[in-house]
GROMACS .gro file of N, CA and C in nm:
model
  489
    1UNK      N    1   0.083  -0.119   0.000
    1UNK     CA    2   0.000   0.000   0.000
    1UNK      C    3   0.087   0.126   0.000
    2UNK      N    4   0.194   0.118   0.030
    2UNK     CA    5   0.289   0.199   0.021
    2UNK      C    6   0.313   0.294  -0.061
    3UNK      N    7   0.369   0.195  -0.146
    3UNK     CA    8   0.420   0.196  -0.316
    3UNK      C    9   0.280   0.240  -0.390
    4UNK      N   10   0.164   0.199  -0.376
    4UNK     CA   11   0.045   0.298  -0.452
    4UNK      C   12   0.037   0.407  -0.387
    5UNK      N   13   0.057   0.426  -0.276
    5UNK     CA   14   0.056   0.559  -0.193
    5UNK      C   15   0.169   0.666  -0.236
    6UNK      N   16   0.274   0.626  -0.254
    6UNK     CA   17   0.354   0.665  -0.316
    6UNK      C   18   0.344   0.743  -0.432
    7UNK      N   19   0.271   0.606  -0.529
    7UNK     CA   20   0.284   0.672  -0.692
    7UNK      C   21   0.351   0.574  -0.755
    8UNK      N   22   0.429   0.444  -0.686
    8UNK     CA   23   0.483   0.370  -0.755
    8UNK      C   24   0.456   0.255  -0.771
    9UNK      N   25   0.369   0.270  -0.838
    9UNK     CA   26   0.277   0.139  -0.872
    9UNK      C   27   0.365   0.018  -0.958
   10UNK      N   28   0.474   0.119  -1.062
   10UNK     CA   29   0.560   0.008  -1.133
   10UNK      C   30   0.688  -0.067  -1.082
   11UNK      N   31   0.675  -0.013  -0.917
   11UNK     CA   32   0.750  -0.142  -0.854
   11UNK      C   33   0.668  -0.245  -0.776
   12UNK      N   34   0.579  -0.257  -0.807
   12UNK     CA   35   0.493  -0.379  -0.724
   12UNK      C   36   0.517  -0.514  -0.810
   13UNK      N   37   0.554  -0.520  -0.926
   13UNK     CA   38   0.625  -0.628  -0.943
   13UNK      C   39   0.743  -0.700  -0.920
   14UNK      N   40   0.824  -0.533  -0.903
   14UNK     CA   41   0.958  -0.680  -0.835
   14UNK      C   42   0.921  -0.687  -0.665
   15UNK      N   43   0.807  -0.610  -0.593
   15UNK     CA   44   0.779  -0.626  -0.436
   15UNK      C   45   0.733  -0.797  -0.470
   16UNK      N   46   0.668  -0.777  -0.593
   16UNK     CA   47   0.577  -0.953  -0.577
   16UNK      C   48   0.698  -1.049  -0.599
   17UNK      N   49   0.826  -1.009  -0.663
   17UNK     CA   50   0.929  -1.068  -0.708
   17UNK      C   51   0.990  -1.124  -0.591
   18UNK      N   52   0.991  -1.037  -0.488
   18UNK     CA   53   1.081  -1.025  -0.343
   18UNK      C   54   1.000  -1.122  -0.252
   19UNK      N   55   0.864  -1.105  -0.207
   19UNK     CA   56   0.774  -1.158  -0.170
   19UNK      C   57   0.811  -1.308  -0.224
   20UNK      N   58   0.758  -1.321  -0.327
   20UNK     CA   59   0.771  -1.460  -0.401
   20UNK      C   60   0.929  -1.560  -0.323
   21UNK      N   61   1.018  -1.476  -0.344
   21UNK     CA   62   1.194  -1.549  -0.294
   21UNK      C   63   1.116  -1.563  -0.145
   22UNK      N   64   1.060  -1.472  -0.079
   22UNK     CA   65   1.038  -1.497   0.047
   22UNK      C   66   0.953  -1.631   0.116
   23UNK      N   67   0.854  -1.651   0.013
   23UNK     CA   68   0.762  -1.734   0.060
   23UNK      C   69   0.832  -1.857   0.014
   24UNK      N   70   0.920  -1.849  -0.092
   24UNK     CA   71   1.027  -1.990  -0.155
   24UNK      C   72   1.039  -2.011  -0.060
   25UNK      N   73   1.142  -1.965   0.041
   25UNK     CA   74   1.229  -1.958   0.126
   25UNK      C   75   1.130  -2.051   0.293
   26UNK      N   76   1.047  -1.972   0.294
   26UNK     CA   77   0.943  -2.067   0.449
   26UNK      C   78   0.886  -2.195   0.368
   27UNK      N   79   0.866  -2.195   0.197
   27UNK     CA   80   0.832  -2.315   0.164
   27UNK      C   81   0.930  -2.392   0.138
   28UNK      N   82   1.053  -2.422   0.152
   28UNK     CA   83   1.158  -2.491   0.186
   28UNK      C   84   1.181  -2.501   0.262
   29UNK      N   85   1.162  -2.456   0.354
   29UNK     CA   86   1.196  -2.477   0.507
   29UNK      C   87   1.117  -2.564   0.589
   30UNK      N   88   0.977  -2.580   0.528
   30UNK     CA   89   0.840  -2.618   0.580
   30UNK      C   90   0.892  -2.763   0.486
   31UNK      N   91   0.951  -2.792   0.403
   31UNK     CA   92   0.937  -2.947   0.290
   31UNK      C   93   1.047  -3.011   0.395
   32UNK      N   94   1.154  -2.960   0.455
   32UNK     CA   95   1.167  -3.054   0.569
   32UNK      C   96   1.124  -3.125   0.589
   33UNK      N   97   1.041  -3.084   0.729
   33UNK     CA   98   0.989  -3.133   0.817
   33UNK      C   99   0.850  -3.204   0.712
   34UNK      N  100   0.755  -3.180   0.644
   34UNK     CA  101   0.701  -3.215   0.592
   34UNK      C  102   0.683  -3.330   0.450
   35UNK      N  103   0.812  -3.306   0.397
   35UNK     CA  104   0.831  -3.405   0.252
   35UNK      C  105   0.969  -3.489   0.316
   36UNK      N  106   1.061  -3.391   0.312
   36UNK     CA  107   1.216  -3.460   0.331
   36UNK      C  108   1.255  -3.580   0.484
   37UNK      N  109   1.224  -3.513   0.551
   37UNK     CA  110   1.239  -3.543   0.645
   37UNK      C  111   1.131  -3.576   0.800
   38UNK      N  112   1.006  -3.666   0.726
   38UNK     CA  113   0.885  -3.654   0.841
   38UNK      C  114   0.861  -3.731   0.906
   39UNK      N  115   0.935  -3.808   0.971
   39UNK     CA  116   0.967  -3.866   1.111
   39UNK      C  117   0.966  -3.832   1.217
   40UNK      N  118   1.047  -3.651   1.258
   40UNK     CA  119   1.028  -3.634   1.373
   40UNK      C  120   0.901  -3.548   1.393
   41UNK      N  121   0.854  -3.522   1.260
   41UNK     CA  122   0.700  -3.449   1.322
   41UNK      C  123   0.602  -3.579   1.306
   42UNK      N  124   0.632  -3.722   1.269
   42UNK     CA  125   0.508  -3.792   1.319
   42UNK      C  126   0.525  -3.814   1.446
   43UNK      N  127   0.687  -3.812   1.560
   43UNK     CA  128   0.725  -3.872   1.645
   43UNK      C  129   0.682  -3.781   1.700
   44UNK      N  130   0.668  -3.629   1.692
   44UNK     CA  131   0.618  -3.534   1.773
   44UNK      C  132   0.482  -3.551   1.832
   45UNK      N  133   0.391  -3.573   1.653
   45UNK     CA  134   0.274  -3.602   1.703
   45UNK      C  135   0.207  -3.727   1.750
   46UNK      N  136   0.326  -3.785   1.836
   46UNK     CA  137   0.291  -3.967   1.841
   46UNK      C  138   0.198  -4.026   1.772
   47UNK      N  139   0.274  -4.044   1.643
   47UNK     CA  140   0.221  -4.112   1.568
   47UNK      C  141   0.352  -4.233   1.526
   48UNK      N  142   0.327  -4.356   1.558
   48UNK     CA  143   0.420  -4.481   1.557
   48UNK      C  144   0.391  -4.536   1.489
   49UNK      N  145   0.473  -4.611   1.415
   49UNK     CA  146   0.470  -4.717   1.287
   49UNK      C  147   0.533  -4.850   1.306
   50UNK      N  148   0.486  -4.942   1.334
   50UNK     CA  149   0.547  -5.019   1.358
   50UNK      C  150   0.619  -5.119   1.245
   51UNK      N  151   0.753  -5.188   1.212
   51UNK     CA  152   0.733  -5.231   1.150
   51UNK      C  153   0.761  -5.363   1.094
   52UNK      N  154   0.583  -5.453   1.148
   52UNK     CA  155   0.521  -5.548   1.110
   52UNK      C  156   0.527  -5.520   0.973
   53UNK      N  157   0.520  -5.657   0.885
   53UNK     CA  158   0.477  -5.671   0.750
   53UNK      C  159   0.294  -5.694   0.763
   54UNK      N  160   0.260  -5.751   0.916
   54UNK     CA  161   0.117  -5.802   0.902
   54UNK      C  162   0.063  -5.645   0.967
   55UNK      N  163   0.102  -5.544   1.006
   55UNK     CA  164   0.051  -5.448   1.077
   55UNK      C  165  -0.041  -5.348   0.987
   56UNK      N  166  -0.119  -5.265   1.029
   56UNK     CA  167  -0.179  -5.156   0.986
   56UNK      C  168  -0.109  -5.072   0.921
   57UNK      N  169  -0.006  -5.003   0.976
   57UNK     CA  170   0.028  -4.953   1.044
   57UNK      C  171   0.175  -4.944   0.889
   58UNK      N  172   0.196  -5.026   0.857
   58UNK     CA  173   0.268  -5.036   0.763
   58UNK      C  174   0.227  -4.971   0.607
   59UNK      N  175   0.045  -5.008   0.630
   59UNK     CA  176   0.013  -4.919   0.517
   59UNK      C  177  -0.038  -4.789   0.519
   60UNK      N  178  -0.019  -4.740   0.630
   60UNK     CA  179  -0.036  -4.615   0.666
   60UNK      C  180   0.037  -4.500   0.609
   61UNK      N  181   0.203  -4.596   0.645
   61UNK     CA  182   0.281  -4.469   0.583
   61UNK      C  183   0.299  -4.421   0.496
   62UNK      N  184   0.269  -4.499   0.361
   62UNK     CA  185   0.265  -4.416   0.239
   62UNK      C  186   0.133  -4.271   0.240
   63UNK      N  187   0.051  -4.311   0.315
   63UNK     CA  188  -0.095  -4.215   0.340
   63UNK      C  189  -0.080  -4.108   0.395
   64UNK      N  190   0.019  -4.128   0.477
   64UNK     CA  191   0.066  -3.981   0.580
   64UNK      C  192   0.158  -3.937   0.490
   65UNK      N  193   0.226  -4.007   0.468
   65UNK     CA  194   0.351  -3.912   0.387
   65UNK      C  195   0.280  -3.833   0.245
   66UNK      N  196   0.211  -3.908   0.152
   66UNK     CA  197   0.085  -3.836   0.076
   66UNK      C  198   0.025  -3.735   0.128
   67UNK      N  199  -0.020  -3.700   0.275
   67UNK     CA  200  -0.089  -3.583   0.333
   67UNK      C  201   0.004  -3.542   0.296
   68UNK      N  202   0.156  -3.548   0.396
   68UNK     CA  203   0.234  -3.463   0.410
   68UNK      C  204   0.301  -3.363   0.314
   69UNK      N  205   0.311  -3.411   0.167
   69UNK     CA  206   0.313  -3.366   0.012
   69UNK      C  207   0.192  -3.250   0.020
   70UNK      N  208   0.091  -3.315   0.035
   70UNK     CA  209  -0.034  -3.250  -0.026
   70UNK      C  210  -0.023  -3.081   0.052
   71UNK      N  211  -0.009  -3.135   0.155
   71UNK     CA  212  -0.016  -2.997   0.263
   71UNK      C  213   0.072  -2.884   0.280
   72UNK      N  214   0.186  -2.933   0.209
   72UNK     CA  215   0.296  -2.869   0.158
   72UNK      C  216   0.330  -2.821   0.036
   73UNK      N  217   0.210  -2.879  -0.049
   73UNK     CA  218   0.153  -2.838  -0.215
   73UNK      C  219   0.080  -2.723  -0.131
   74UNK      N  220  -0.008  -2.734  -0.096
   74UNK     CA  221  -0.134  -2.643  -0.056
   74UNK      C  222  -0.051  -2.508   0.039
   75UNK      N  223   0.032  -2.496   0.108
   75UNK     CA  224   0.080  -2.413   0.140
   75UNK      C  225   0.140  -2.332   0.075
   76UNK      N  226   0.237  -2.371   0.004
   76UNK     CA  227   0.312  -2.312  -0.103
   76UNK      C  228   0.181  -2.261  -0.198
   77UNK      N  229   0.074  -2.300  -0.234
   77UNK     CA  230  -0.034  -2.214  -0.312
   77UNK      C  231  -0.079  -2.113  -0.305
   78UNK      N  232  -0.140  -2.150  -0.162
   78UNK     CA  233  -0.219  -2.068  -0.067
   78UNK      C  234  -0.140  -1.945  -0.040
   79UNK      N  235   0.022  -1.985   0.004
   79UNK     CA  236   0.087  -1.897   0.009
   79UNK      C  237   0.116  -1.809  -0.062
   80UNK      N  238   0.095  -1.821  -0.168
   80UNK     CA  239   0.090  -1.750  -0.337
   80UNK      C  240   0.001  -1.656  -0.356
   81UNK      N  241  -0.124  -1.720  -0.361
   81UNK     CA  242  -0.254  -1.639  -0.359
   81UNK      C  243  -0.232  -1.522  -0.255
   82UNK      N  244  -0.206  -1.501  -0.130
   82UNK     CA  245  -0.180  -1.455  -0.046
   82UNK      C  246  -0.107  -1.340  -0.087
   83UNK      N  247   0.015  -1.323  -0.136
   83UNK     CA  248   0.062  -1.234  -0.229
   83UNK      C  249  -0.024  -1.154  -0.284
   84UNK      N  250  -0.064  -1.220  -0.376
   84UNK     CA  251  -0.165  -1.082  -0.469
   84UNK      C  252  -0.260  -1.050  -0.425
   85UNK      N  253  -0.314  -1.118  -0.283
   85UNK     CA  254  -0.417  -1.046  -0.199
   85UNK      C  255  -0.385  -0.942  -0.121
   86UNK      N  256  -0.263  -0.938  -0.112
   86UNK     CA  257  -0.202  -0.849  -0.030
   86UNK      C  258  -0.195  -0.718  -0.126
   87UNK      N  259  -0.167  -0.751  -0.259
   87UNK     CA  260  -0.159  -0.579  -0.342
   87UNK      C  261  -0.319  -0.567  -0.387
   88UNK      N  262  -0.396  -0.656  -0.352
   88UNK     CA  263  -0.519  -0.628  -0.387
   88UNK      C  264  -0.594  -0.521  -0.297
   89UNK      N  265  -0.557  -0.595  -0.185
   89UNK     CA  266  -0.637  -0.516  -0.044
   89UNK      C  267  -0.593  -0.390  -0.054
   90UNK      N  268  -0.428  -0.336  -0.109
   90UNK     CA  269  -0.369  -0.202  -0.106
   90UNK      C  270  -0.475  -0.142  -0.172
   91UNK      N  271  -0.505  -0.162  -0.332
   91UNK     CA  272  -0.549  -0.127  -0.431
   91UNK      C  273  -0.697  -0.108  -0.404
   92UNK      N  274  -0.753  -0.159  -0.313
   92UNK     CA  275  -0.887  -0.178  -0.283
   92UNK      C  276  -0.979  -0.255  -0.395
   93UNK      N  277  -0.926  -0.352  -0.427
   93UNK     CA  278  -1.009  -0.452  -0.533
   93UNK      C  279  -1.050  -0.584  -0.375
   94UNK      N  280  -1.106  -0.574  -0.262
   94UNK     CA  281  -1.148  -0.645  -0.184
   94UNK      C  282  -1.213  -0.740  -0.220
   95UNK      N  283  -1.351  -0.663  -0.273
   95UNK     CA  284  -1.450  -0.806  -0.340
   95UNK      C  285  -1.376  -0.909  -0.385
   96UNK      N  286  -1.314  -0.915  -0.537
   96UNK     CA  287  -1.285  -0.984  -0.605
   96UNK      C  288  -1.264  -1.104  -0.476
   97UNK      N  289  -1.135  -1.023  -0.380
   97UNK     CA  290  -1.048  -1.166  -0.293
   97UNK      C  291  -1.141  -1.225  -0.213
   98UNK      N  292  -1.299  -1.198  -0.171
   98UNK     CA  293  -1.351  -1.268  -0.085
   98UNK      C  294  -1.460  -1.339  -0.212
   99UNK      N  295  -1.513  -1.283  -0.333
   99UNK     CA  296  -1.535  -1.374  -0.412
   99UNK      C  297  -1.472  -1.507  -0.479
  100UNK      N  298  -1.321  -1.457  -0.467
  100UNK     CA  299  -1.266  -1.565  -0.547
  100UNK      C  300  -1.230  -1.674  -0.430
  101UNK      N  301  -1.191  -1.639  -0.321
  101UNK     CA  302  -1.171  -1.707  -0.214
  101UNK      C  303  -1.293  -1.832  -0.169
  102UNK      N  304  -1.412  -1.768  -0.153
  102UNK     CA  305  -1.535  -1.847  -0.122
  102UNK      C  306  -1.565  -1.926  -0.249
  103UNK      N  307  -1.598  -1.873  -0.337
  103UNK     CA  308  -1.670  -1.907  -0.500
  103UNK      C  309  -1.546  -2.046  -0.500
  104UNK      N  310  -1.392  -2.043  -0.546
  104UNK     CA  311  -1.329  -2.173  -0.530
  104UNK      C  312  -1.348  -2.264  -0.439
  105UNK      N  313  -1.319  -2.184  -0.334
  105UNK     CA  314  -1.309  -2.313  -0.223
  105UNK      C  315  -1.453  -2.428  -0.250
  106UNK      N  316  -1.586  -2.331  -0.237
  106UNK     CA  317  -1.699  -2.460  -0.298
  106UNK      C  318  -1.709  -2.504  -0.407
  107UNK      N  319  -1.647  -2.436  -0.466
  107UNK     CA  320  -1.686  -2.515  -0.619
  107UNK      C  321  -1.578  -2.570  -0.627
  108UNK      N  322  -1.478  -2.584  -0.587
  108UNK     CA  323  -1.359  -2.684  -0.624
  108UNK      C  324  -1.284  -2.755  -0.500
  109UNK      N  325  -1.331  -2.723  -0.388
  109UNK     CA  326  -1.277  -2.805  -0.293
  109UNK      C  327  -1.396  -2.897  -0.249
  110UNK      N  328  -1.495  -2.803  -0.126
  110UNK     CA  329  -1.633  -2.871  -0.032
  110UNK      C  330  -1.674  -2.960  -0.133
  111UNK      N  331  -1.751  -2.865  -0.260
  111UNK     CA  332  -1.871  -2.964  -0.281
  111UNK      C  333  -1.800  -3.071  -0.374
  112UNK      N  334  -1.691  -3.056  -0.422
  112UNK     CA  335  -1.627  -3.219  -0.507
  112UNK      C  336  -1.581  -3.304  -0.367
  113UNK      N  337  -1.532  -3.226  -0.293
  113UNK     CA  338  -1.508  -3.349  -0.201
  113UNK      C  339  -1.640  -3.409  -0.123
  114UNK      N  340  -1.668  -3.329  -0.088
  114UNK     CA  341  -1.831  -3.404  -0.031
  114UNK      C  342  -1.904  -3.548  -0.140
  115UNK      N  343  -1.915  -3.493  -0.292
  115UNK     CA  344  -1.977  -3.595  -0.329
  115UNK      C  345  -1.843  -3.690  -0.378
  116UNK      N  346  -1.713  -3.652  -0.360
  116UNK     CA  347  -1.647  -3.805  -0.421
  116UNK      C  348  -1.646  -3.851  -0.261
  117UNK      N  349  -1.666  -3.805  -0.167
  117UNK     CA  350  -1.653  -3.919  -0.021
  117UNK      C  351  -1.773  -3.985  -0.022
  118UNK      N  352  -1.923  -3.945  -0.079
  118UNK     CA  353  -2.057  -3.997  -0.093
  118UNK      C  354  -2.063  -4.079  -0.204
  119UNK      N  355  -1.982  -4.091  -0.267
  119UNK     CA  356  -2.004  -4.146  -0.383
  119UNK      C  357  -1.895  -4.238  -0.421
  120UNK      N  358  -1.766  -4.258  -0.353
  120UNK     CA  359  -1.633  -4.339  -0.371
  120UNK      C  360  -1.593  -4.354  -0.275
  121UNK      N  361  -1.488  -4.504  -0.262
  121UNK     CA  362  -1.450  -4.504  -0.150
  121UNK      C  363  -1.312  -4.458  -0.172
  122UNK      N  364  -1.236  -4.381  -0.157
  122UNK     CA  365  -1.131  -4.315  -0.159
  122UNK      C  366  -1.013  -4.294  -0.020
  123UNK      N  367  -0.874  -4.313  -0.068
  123UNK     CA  368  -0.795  -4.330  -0.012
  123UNK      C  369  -0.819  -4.192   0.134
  124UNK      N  370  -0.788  -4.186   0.276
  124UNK     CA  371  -0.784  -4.083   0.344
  124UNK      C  372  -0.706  -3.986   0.279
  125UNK      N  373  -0.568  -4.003   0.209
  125UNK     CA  374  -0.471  -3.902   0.198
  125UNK      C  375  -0.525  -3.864   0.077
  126UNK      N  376  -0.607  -3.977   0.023
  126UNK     CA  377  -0.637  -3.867  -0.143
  126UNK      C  378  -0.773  -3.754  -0.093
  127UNK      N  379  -0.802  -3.717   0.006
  127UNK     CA  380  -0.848  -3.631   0.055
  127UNK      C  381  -0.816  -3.456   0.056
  128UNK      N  382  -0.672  -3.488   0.104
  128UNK     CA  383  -0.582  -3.379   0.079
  128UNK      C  384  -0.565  -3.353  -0.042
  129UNK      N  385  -0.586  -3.400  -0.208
  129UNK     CA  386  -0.567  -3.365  -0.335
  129UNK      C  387  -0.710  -3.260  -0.313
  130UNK      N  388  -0.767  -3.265  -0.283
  130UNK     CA  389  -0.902  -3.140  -0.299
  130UNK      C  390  -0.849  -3.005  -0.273
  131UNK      N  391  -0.770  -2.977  -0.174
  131UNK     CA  392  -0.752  -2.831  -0.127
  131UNK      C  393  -0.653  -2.774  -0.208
  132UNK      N  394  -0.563  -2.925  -0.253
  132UNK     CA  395  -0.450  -2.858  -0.333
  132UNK      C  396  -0.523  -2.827  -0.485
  133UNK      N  397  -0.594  -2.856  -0.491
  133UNK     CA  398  -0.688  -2.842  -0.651
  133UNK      C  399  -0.773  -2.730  -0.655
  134UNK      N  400  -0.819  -2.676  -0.557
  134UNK     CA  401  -0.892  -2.566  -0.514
  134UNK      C  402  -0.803  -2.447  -0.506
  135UNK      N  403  -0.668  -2.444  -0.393
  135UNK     CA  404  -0.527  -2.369  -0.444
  135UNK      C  405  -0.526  -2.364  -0.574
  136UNK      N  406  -0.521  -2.430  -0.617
  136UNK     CA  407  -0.424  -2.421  -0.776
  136UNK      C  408  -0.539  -2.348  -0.870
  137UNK      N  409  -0.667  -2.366  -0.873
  137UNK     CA  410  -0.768  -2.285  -0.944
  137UNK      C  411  -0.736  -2.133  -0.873
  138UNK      N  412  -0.739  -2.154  -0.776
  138UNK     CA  413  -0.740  -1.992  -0.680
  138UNK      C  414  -0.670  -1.909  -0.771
  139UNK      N  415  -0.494  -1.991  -0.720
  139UNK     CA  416  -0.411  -1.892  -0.784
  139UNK      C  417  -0.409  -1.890  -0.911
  140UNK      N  418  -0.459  -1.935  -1.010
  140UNK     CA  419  -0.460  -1.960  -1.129
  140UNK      C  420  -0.567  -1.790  -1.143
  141UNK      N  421  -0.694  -1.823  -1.088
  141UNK     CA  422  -0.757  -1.658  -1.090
  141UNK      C  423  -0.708  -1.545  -1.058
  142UNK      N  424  -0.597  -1.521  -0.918
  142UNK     CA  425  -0.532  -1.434  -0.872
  142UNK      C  426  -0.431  -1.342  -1.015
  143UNK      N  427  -0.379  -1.473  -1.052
  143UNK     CA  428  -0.273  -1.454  -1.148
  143UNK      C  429  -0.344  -1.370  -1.232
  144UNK      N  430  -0.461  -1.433  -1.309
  144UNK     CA  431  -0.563  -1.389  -1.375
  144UNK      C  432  -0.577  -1.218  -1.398
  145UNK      N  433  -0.617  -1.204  -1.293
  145UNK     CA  434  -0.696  -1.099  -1.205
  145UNK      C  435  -0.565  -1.002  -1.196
  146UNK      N  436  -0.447  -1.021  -1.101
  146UNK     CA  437  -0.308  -0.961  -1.145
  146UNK      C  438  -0.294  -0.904  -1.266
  147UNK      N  439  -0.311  -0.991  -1.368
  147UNK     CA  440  -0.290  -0.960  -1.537
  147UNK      C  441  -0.346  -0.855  -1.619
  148UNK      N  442  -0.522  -0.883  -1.567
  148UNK     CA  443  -0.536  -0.824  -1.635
  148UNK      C  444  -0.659  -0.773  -1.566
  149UNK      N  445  -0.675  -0.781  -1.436
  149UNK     CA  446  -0.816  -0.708  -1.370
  149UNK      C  447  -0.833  -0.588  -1.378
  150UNK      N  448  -0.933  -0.506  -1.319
  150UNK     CA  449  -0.948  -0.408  -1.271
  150UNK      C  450  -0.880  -0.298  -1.169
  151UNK      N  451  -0.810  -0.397  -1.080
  151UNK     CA  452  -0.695  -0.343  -1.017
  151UNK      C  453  -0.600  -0.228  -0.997
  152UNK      N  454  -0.599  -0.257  -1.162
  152UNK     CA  455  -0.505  -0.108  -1.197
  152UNK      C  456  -0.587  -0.019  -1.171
  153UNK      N  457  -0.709   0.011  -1.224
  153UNK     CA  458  -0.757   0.127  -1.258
  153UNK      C  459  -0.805   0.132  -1.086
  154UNK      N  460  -0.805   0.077  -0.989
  154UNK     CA  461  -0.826   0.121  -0.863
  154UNK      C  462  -0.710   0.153  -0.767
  155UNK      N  463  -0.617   0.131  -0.829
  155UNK     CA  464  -0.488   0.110  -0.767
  155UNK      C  465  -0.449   0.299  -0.794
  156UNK      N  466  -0.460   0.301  -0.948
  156UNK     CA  467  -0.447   0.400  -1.023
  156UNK      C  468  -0.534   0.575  -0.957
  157UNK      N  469  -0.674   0.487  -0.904
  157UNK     CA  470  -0.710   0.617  -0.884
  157UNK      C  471  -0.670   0.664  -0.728
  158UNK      N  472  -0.585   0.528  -0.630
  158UNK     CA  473  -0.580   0.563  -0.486
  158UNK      C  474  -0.437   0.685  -0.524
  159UNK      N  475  -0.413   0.694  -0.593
  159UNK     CA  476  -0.260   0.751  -0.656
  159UNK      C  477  -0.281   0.889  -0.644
  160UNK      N  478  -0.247   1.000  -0.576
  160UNK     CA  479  -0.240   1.112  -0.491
  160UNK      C  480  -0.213   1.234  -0.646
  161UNK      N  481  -0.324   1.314  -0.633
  161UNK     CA  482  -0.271   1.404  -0.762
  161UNK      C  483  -0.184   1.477  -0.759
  162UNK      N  484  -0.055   1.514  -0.807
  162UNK     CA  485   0.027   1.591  -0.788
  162UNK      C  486   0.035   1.721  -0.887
  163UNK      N  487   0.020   1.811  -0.853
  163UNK     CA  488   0.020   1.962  -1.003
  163UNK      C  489   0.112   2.027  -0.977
   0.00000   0.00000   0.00000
């Protein structure tokens, strides 16, 4: 909000540039504990594996570790979207982010997941593919909307007249 306050609206792309390295940066940090290395956060959350060939418990872990992907897809998205909501809110294009926010999430997360759990029997971890599919439409609109919305021209008029 700054930078439109300013007048310099034509650096909000490399702010999204900077932003972007930033959120790389906690989403690597987060694939640790989550993709690379997720042992000590199942051990955190006592969660034990034993390992029987006849156990449960054995086919579990491919399922958790699948969340653990998924949730770390979905962050890194979410985290994305987040970005251009942030120069949105400057700009005062609000609606759009609570339309596009609600309008995806049901139409591409709730109500597909609701009827493939009513209607299939489906893996627990393929559960977690819904939110990351709902992310990925999101930011796919954000981007959208970035490109070529209305934005500017609201961004444009918060821009202070100078004579």
């Amino acid at each position: 909000s700054n930078l439109l306050g300013q007048g310099k609206k034509d650096k909000i792309t490399a702010l999204l540039r900077s932003s972007a390295t930033f959120l790389g940066i906690i989403v690597l940090i987060l694939a640790i504990p989550l993709v690379i290395v997720p042992q000590p956060l199942l051990h955190l959350l006592q969660i034990e594996f034993h390992q029987s060939a006849h156990s449960h418990h054995t086919m579990l872990w491919p399922q958790v570790q699948l969340c653990f992907i998924y949730l770390w897809c979905y962050f890194l998205l979410d985290g994305a979207v987040w970005l251009f909501a942030g120069i949105f809110t400057a700009a005062g294009d609000t609606t759009f982010i609570m339309l596009a926010n609600g309008l995806t999430c049901w139409l591409f997360g709730i109500i597909p997941l609701y009827v493939v759990l009513h209607m299939a029997h489906i893996d627990p971890s393929t559960i977690w593919a819904f939110p990351v599919c709902y992310a990925t439409i999101n930011l796919l609109c954000f981007i959208a909307r970035f490109r070529w919305g209305p934005w500017h021209r609201k961004a444009a008029s918060l821009l202070p007249n100078i004579s």
